Short mmCIF file of C-alpha atoms in Angstrom, two decimals:
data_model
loop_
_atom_site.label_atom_id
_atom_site.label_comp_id
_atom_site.label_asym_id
_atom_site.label_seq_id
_atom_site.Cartn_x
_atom_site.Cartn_y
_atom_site.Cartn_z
CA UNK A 1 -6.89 47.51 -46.22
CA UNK A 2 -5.78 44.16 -44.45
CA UNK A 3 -5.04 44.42 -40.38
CA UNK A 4 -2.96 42.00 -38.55
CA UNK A 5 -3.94 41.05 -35.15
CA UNK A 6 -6.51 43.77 -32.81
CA UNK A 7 -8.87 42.38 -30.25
CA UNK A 8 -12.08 43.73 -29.85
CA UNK A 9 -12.17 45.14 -26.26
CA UNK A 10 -15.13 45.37 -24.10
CA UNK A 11 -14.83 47.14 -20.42
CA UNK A 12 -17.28 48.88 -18.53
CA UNK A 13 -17.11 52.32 -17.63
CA UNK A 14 -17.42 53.70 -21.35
CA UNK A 15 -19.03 57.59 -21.69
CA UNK A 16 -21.81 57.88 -23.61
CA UNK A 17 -22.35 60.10 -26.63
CA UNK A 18 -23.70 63.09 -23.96
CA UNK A 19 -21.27 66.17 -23.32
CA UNK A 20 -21.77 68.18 -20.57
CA UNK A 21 -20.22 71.63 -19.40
CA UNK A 22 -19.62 71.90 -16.07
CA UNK A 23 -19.56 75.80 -14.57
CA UNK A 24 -16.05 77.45 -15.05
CA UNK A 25 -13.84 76.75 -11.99
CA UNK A 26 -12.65 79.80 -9.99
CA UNK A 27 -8.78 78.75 -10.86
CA UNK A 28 -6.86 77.54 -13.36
CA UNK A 29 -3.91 75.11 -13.20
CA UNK A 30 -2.23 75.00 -16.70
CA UNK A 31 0.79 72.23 -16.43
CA UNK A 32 4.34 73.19 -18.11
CA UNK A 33 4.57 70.06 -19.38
CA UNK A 34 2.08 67.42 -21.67
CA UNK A 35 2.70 64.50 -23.74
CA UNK A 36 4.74 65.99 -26.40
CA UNK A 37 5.85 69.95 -25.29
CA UNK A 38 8.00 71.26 -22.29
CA UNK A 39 6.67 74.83 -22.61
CA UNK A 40 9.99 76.31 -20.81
CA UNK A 41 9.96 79.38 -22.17
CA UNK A 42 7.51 81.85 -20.16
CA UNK A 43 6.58 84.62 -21.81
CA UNK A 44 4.27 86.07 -18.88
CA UNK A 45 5.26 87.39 -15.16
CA UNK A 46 3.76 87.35 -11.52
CA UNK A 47 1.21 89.36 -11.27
CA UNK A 48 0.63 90.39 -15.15
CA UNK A 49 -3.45 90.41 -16.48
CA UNK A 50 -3.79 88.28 -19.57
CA UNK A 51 -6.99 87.47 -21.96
CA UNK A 52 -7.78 84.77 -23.56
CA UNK A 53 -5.71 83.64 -26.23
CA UNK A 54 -2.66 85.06 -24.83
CA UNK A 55 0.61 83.17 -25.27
CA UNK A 56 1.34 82.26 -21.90
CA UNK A 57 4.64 80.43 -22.67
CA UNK A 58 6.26 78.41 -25.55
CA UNK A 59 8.54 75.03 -26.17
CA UNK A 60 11.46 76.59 -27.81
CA UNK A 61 12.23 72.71 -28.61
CA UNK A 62 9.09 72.05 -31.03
CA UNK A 63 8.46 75.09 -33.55
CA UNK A 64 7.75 77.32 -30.30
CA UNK A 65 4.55 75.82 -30.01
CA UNK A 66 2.35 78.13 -27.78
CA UNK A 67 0.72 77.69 -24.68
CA UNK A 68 -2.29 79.67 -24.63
CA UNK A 69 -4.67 81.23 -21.82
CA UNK A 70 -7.91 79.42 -22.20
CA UNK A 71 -9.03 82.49 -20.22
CA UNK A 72 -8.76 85.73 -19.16
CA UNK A 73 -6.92 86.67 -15.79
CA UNK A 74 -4.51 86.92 -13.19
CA UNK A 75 -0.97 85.11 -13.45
CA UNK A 76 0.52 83.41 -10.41
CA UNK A 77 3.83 81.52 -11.44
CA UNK A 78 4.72 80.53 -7.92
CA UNK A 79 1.50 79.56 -6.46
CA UNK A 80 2.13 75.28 -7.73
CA UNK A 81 5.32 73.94 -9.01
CA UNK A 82 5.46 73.22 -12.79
CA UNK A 83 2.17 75.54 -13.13
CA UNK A 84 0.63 78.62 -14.44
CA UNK A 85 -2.13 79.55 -12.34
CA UNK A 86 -4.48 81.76 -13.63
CA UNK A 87 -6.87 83.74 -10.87
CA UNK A 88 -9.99 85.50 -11.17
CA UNK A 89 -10.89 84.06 -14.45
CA UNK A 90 -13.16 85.59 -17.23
CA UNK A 91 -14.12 85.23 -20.75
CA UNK A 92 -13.33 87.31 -22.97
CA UNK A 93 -13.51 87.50 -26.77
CA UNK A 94 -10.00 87.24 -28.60
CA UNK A 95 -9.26 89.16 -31.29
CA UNK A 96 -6.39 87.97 -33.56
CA UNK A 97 -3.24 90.29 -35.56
CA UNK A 98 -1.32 89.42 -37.81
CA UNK A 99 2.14 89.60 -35.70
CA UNK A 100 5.25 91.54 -37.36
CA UNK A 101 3.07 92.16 -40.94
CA UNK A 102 3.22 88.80 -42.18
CA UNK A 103 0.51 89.25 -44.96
CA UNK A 104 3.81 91.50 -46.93
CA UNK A 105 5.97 87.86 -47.19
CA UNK A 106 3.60 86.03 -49.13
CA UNK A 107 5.37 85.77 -51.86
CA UNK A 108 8.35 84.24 -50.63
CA UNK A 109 6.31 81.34 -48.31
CA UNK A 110 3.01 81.63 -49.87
CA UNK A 111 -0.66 82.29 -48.88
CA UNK A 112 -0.40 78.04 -47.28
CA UNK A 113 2.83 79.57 -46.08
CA UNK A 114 0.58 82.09 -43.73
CA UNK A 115 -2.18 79.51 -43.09
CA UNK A 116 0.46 77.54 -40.87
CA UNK A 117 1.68 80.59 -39.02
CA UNK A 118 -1.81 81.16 -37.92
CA UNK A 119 -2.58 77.90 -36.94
CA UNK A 120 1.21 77.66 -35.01
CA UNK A 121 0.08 80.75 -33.56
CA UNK A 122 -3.66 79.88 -32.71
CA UNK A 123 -2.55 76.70 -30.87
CA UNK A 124 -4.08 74.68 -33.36
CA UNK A 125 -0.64 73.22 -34.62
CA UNK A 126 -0.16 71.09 -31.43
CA UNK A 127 -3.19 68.73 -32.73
CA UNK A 128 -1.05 67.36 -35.53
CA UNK A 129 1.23 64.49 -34.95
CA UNK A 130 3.68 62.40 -37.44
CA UNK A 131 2.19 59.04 -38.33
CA UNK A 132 4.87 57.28 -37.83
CA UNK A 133 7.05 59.15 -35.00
CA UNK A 134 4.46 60.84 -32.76
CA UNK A 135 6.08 63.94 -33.16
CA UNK A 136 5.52 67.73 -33.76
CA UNK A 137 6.08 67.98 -38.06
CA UNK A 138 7.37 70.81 -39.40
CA UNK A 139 4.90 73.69 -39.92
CA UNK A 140 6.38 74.48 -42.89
CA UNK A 141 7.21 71.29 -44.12
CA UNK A 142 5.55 69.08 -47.30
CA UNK A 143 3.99 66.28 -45.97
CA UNK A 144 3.73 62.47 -47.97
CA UNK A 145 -0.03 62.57 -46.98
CA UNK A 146 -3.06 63.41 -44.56
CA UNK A 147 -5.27 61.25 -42.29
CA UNK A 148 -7.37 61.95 -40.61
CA UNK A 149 -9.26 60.56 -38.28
CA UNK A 150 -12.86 60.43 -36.77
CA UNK A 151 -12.59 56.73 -34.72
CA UNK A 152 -11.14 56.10 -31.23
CA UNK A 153 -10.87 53.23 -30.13
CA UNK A 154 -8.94 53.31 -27.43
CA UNK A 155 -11.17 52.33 -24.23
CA UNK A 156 -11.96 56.37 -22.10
CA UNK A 157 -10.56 58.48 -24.23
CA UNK A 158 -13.09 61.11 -26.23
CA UNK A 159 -15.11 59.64 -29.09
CA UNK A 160 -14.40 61.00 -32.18
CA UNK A 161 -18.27 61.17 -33.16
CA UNK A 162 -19.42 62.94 -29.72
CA UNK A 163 -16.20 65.86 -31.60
CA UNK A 164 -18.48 66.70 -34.41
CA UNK A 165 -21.74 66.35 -33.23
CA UNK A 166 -24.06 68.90 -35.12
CA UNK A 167 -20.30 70.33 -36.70
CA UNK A 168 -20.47 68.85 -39.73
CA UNK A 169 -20.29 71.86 -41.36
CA UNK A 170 -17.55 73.21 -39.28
CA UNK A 171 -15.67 69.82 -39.75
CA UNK A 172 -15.89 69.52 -43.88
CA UNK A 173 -14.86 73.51 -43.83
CA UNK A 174 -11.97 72.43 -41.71
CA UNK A 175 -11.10 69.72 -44.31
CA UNK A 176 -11.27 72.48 -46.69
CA UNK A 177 -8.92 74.57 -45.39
CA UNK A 178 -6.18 71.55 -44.46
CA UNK A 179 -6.88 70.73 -47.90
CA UNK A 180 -5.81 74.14 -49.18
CA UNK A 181 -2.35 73.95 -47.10
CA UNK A 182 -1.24 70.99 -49.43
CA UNK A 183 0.12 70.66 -53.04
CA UNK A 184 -1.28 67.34 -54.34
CA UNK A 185 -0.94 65.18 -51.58
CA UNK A 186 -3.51 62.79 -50.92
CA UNK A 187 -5.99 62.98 -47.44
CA UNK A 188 -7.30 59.52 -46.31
CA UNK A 189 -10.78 59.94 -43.65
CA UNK A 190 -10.40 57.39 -41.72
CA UNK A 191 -14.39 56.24 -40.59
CA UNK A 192 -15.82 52.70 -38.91
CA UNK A 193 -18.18 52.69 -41.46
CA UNK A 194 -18.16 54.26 -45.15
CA UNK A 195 -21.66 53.18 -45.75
CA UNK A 196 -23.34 55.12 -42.77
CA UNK A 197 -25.15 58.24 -43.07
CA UNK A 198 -22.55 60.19 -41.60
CA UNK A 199 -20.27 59.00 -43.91
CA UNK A 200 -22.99 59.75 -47.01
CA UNK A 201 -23.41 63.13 -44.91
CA UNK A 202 -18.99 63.85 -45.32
CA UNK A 203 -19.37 62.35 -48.81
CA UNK A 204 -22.24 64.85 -49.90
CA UNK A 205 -19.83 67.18 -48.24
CA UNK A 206 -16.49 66.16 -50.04
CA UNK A 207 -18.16 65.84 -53.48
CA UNK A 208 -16.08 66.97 -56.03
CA UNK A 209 -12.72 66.74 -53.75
CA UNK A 210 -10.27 63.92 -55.81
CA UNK A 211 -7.82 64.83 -53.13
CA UNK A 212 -10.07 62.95 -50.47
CA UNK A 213 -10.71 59.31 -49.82
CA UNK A 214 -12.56 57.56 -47.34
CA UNK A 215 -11.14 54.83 -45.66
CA UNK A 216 -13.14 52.46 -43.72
CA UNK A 217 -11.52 50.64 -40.52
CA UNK A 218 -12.90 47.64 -38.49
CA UNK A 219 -13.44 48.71 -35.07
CA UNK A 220 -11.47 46.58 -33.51
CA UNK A 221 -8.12 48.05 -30.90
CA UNK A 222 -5.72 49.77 -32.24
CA UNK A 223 -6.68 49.88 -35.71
CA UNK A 224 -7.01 53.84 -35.48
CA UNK A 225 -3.40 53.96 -34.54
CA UNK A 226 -1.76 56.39 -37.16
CA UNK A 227 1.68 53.96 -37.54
CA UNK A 228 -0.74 51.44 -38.43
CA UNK A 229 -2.85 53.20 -40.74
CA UNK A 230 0.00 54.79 -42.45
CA UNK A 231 1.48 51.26 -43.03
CA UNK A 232 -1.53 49.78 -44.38
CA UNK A 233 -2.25 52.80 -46.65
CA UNK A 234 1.19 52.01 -47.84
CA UNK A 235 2.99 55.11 -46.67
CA UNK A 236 6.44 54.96 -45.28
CA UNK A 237 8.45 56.59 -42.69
CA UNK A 238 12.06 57.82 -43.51
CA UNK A 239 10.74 60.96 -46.18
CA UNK A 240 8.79 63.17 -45.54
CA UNK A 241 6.43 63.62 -42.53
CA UNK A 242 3.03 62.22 -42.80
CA UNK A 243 0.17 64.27 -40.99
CA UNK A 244 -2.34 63.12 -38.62
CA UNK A 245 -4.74 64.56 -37.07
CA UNK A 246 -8.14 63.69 -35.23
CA UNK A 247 -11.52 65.27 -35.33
CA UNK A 248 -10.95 67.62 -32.49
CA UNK A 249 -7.70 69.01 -34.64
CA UNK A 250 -10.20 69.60 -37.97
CA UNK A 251 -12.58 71.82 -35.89
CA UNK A 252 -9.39 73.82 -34.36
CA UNK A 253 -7.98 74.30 -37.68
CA UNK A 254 -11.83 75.70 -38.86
CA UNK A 255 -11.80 77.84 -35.68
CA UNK A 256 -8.16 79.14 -36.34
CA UNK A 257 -8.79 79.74 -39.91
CA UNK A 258 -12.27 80.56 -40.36
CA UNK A 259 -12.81 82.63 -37.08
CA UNK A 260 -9.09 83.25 -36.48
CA UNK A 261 -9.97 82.65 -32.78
CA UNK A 262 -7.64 79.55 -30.82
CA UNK A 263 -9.74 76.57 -29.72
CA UNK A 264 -9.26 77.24 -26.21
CA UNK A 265 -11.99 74.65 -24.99
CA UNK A 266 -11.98 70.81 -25.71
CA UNK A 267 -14.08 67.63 -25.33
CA UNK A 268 -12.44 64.95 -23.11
CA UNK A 269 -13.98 62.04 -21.67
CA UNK A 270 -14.18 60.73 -17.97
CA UNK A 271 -14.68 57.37 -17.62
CA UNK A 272 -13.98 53.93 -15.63
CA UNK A 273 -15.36 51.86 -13.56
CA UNK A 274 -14.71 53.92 -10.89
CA UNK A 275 -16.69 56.81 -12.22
CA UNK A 276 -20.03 57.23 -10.55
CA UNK A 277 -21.77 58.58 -14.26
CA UNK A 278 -19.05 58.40 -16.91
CA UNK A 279 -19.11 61.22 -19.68
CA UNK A 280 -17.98 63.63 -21.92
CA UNK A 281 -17.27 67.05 -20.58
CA UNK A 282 -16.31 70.38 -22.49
CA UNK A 283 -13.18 72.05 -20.64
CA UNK A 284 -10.23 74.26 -20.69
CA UNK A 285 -6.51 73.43 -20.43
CA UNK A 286 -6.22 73.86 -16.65
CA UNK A 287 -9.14 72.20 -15.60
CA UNK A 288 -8.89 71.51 -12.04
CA UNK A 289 -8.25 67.73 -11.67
CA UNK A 290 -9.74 68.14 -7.90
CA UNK A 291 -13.11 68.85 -9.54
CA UNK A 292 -12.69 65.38 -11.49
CA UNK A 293 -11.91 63.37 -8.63
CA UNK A 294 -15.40 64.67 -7.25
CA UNK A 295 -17.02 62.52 -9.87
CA UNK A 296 -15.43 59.66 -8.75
CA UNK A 297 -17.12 56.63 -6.97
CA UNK A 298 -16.32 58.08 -2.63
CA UNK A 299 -16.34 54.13 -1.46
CA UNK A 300 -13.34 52.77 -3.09
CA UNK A 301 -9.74 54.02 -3.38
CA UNK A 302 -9.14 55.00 -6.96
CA UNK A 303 -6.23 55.91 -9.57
CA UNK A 304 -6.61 58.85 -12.11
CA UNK A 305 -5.05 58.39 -15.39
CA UNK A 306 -4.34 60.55 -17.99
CA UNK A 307 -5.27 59.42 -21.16
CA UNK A 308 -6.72 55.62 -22.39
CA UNK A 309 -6.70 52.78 -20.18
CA UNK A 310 -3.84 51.21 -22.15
CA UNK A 311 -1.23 54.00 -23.29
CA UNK A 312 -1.87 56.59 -20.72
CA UNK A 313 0.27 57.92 -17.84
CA UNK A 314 -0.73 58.23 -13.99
CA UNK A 315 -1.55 61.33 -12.80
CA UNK A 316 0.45 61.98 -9.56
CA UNK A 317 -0.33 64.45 -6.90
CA UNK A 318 1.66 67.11 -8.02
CA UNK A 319 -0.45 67.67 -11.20
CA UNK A 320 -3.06 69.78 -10.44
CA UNK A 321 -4.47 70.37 -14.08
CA UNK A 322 -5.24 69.03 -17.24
CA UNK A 323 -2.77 69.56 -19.77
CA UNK A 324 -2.95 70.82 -23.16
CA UNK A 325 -3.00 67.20 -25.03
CA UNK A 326 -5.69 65.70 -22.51
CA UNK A 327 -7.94 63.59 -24.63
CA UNK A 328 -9.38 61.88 -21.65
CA UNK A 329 -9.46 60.89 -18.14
CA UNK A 330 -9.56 56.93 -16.93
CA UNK A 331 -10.49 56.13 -13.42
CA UNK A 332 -9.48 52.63 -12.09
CA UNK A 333 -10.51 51.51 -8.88
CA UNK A 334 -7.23 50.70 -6.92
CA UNK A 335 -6.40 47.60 -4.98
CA UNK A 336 -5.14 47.70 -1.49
CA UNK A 337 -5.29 43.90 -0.42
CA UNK A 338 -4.30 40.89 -2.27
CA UNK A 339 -7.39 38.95 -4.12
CA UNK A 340 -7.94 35.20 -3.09
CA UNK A 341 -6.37 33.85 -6.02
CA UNK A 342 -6.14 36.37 -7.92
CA UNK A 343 -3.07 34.67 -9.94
CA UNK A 344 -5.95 33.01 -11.55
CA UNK A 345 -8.77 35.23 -12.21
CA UNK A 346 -11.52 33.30 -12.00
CA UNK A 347 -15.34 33.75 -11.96
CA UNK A 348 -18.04 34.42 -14.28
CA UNK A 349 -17.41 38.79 -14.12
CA UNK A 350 -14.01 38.37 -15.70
CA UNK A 351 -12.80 38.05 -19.39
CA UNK A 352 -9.66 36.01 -20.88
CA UNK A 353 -7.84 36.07 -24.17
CA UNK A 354 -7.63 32.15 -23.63
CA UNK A 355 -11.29 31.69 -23.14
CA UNK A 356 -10.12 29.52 -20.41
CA UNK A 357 -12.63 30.51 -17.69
CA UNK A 358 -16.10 30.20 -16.89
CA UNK A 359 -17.04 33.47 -18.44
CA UNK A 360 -16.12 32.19 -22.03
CA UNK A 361 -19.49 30.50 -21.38
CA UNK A 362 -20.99 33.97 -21.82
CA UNK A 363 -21.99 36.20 -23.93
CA UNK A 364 -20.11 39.19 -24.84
CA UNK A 365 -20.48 41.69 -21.57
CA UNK A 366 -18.44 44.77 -20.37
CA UNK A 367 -15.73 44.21 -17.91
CA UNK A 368 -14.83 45.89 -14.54
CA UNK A 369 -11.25 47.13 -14.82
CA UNK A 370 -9.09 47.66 -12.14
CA UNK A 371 -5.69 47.95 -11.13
CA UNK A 372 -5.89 44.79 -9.63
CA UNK A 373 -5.94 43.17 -13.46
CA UNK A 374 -2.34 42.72 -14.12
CA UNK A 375 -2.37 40.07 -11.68
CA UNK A 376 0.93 38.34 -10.60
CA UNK A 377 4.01 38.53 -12.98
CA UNK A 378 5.48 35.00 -14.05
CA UNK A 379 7.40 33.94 -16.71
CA UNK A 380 6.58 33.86 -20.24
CA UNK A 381 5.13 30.42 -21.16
CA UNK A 382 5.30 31.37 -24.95
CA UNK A 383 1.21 31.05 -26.01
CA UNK A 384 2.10 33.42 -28.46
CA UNK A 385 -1.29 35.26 -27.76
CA UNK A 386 1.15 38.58 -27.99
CA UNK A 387 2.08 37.55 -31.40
CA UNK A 388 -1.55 37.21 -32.38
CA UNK A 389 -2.68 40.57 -31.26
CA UNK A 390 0.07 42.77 -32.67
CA UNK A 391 -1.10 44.70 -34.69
CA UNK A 392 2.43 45.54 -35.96
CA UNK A 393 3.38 41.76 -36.86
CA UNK A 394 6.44 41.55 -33.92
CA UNK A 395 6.72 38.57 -32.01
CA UNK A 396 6.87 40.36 -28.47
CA UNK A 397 7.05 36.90 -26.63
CA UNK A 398 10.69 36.46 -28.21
CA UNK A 399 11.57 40.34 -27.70
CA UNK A 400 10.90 39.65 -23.89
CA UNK A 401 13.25 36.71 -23.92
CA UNK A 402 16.29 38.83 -25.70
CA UNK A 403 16.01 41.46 -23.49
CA UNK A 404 15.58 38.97 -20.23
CA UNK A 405 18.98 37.82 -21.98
CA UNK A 406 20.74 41.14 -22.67
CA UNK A 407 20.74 40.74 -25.98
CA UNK A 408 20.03 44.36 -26.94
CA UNK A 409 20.93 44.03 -30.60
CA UNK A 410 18.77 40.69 -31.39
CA UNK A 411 16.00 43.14 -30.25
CA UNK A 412 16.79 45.34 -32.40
CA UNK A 413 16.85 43.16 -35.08
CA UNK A 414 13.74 41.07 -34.48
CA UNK A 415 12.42 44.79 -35.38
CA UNK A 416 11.43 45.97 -31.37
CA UNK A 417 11.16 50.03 -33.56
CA UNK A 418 7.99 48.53 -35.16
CA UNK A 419 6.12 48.60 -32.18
CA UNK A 420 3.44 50.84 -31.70
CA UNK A 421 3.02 51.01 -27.73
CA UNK A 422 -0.70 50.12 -28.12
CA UNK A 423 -0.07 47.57 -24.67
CA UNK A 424 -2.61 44.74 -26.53
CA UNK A 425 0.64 42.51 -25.65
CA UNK A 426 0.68 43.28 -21.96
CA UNK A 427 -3.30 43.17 -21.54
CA UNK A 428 -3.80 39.33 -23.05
CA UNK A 429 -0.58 38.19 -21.69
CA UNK A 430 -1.55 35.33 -19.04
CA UNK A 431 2.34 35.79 -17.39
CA UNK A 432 1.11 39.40 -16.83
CA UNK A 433 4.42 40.84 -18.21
CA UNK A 434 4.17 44.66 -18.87
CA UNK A 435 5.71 43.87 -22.51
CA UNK A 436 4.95 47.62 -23.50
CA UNK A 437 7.03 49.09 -20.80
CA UNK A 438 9.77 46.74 -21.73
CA UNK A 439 10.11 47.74 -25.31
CA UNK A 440 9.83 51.61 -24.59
CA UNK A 441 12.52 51.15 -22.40
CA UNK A 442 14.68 48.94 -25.13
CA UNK A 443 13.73 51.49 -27.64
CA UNK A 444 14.82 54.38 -25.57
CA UNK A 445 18.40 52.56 -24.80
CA UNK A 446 18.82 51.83 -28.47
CA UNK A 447 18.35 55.32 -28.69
CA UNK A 448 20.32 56.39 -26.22
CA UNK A 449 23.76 54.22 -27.65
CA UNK A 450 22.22 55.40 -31.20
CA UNK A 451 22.91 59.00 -30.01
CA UNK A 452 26.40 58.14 -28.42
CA UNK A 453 27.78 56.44 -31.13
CA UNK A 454 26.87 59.27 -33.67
CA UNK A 455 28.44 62.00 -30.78
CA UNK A 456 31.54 59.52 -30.90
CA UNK A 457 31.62 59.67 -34.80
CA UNK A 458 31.38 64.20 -34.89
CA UNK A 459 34.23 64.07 -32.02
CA UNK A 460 36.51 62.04 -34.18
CA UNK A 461 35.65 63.84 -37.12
CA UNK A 462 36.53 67.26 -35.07
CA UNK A 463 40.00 66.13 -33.85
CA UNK A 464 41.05 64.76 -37.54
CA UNK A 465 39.47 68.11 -38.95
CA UNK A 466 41.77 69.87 -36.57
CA UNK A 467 44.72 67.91 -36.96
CA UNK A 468 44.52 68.03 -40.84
CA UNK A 469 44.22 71.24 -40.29
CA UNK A 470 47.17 72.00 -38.04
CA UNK A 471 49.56 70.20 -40.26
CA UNK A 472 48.64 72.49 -43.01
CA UNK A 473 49.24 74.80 -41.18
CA UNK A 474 52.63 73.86 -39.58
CA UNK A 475 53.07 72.82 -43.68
CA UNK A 476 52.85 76.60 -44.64
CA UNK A 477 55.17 77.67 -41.88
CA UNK A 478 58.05 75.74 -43.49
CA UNK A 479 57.66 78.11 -46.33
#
């Protein structure tokens, strides 16, 4: 496989390979709304007991993709806005049914057929994505391919190897069973290095399986993305969906299939420069994010983000939990007073794509992040270090310039639907132009007329329908 661009990323603040579990909080706050879902549909009330596993509410909008108790307890629906709280929480051990007799329609879906109703119903659905969209596939659906992953490289968000740490077993059964939800389709494992002993341990594993390649990656930012693995393994959007799925969705699918218990409990990371002793911690959905900011550094003013350093979203004071599709926490120290020159960014403690500072004398050495970073927006100077990081071959320099110009449909054209919102662009840009922002927001508007136009289209079609139709019948009434 042959990448384009990626830049090799080094910042301080990184979690080591240790995962702790901190003592179960007294209360949970379980968010209505993640990356993906809008779980609008409750299925619970004030006041009602529920156990662990328990469907606590559903997005009608995405297969009815369950949210799930990660504990036993009380509901409060109007103690936080945009919550479920659960009180006086408990384990307790789940025990799974087969809801409305679904063993008795095998033949018409097939054994796979039931092996996706369990994991929509076990929760362990919501860890697939579509390669190429991002989105919730079909359940049911027949996918192109598989990958999966074990590498991510994003900087804070949970390592992949830290997932299956003494699970091997649990993770090659879970290939297994995705394995047995397929036809002939091919599954690529996606690994840094195909010559390691884990690898020779997942080979050993795998032995025998035709069905299953291993794919090695540099590790080099984004390479692990799954639009850019799926165009490099020479898979195409527009058919069907393409799965992907990371390690933490192979040990859910083992859980859901070979215990037939949800994965109610998940390994994130917390990390940052801001972070007193980064690490990995085992938690529930609900997690109190008040018990995370207790980990942060008390001298500095900080920012909590949800998700990598690069394509995650701020976590504002009204979010009192962690959602169902947190893969990590980032803590940035936050800025309150201008930096003496900090257009410039100078000094030996700071990196640059140019290698234009004193640094570049150095060595390779871990970087302090901080919100301060960005730096001053100017205007683009056209270095074309965006171009040589894109991983998706764009030129984002000339993007920028169409949309500065209005020229919505040139950016469409120069092929702005290509990009992958990895923010590479926006990190080594020396203008400090948040390109990524920019081209979610073009791709959203292009969208947005995309969706008009077609809504324009059915209208006219409706009123020529109708008027066809009244003629005829106005036709028939002559006779």
């Amino acid at each position: 496989m042959k990448f384009r661009g990626g830049y090799d990323i080094f910042l301080s603040g990184r979690p080591d390979g240790i995962t702790e579990i901190p003592p179960e909080p007294p209360m949970l706050y379980i968010p209505l709304r993640s990356g993906r879902f809008e779980f609008s549909e409750l299925c619970v009330n004030e006041g009602e007991p529920v156990r662990g596993g328990d469907v606590l509410a559903k997005d009608p909008e995405n297969f009815s993709v369950p949210l799930l108790a990660p504990r036993a307890g009380v509901v409060r629906l109007k103690k936080a806005h945009r919550h479920i709280v659960l009180e006086d929480i408990s384990k307790t051990d789940f025990a799974y049914s087969e809801q409305g007799g679904r063993t008795h329609i095998a033949d018409r879906i097939g054994e796979a057929g039931i092996k996706r109703y369990k994991l929509l119903e076990l929760g362990a659905w919501q860890f697939f994505s579509d390669a190429c969209t991002g989105s919730l596939p079909d359940p049911m659906g027949t996918p192109q391919a598989v990958i999966v992953s074990t590498v991510s490289l994003e900087p804070f968000v949970s390592r992949g190897d830290v997932q299956f740490r003494e699970r091997l077993l649990d993770f090659s059964r879970g290939l297994e069973h995705l394995q047995s939800l397929l036809e002939y389709q091919p599954m690529y494992l996606v690994m840094p290095d195909i010559n390691s002993e884990f690898a020779e341990e997942v080979r050993r594993h795998i032995r025998g399986w035709a069905w299953a390649k291993l794919i090695e990656i540099p590790m080099k930012y984004p390479f692990d993305n799954p639009a850019i693995l799926a165009g490099n393994l020479g898979l195409r959007a527009g058919g069907d969906s393409i799965w992907f799925v990371r390690t933490d969705g192979v040990l859910a699918v083992d859980c859901a299939l070979t215990l037939s218990k949800p994965c109610l409990d998940r390994i994130i990371s917390i990390g940052g420069p801001a972070v007193e002793s980064p690490v990995h911690i085992k938690v529930m959905t609900g997690y109190p994010v008040e018990a995370i900011r207790s980990r942060c550094t008390s001298d500095v003013s900080y920012r909590i983000i949800n998700g990598g350093v690069f394509t995650g979203e701020t976590v504002d004071s009204e979010t009192l939990g962690l959602d169902s599709e947190c893969t990590g926490i980032t803590v940035l120290a936050e800025h309150t007073e201008r930096e003496f020159l900090g257009f410039m960014h100078p000094g030996p403690d700071r990196s640059s794509y140019a290698g234009c500072f004193l640094s570049s004398l150095r060595a390779k050495f871990s970087e302090a992040f901080s919100t301060a970073m960005r730096g001053e927006p100017r205007p683009c100077v056209s270095c074309n270090f965006c171009e040589e990081v894109c991983p998706a071959g764009i030129m984002p320099y000339l993007l920028h310039k169409y949309l500065y110009g209005g020229l919505i449909e040139q950016v469409e054209q120069a092929g702005v639907d290509l990009c992958v919102e990895c923010g590479l662009c926006s990190f080594v840009c020396p203008s400090k132009l948040d390109l990524r922002r920019e081209f979610i927001e073009a791709k959203a508007l292009i969208a947005k007329e995309k969706e008009e136009i077609r809504r324009e289209q059915l209208e006219k079609e409706r009123h020529r329908l109708a008027e066809e139709a009244r003629r005829k019948a106005a036709k028939e009434a002559e006779y």
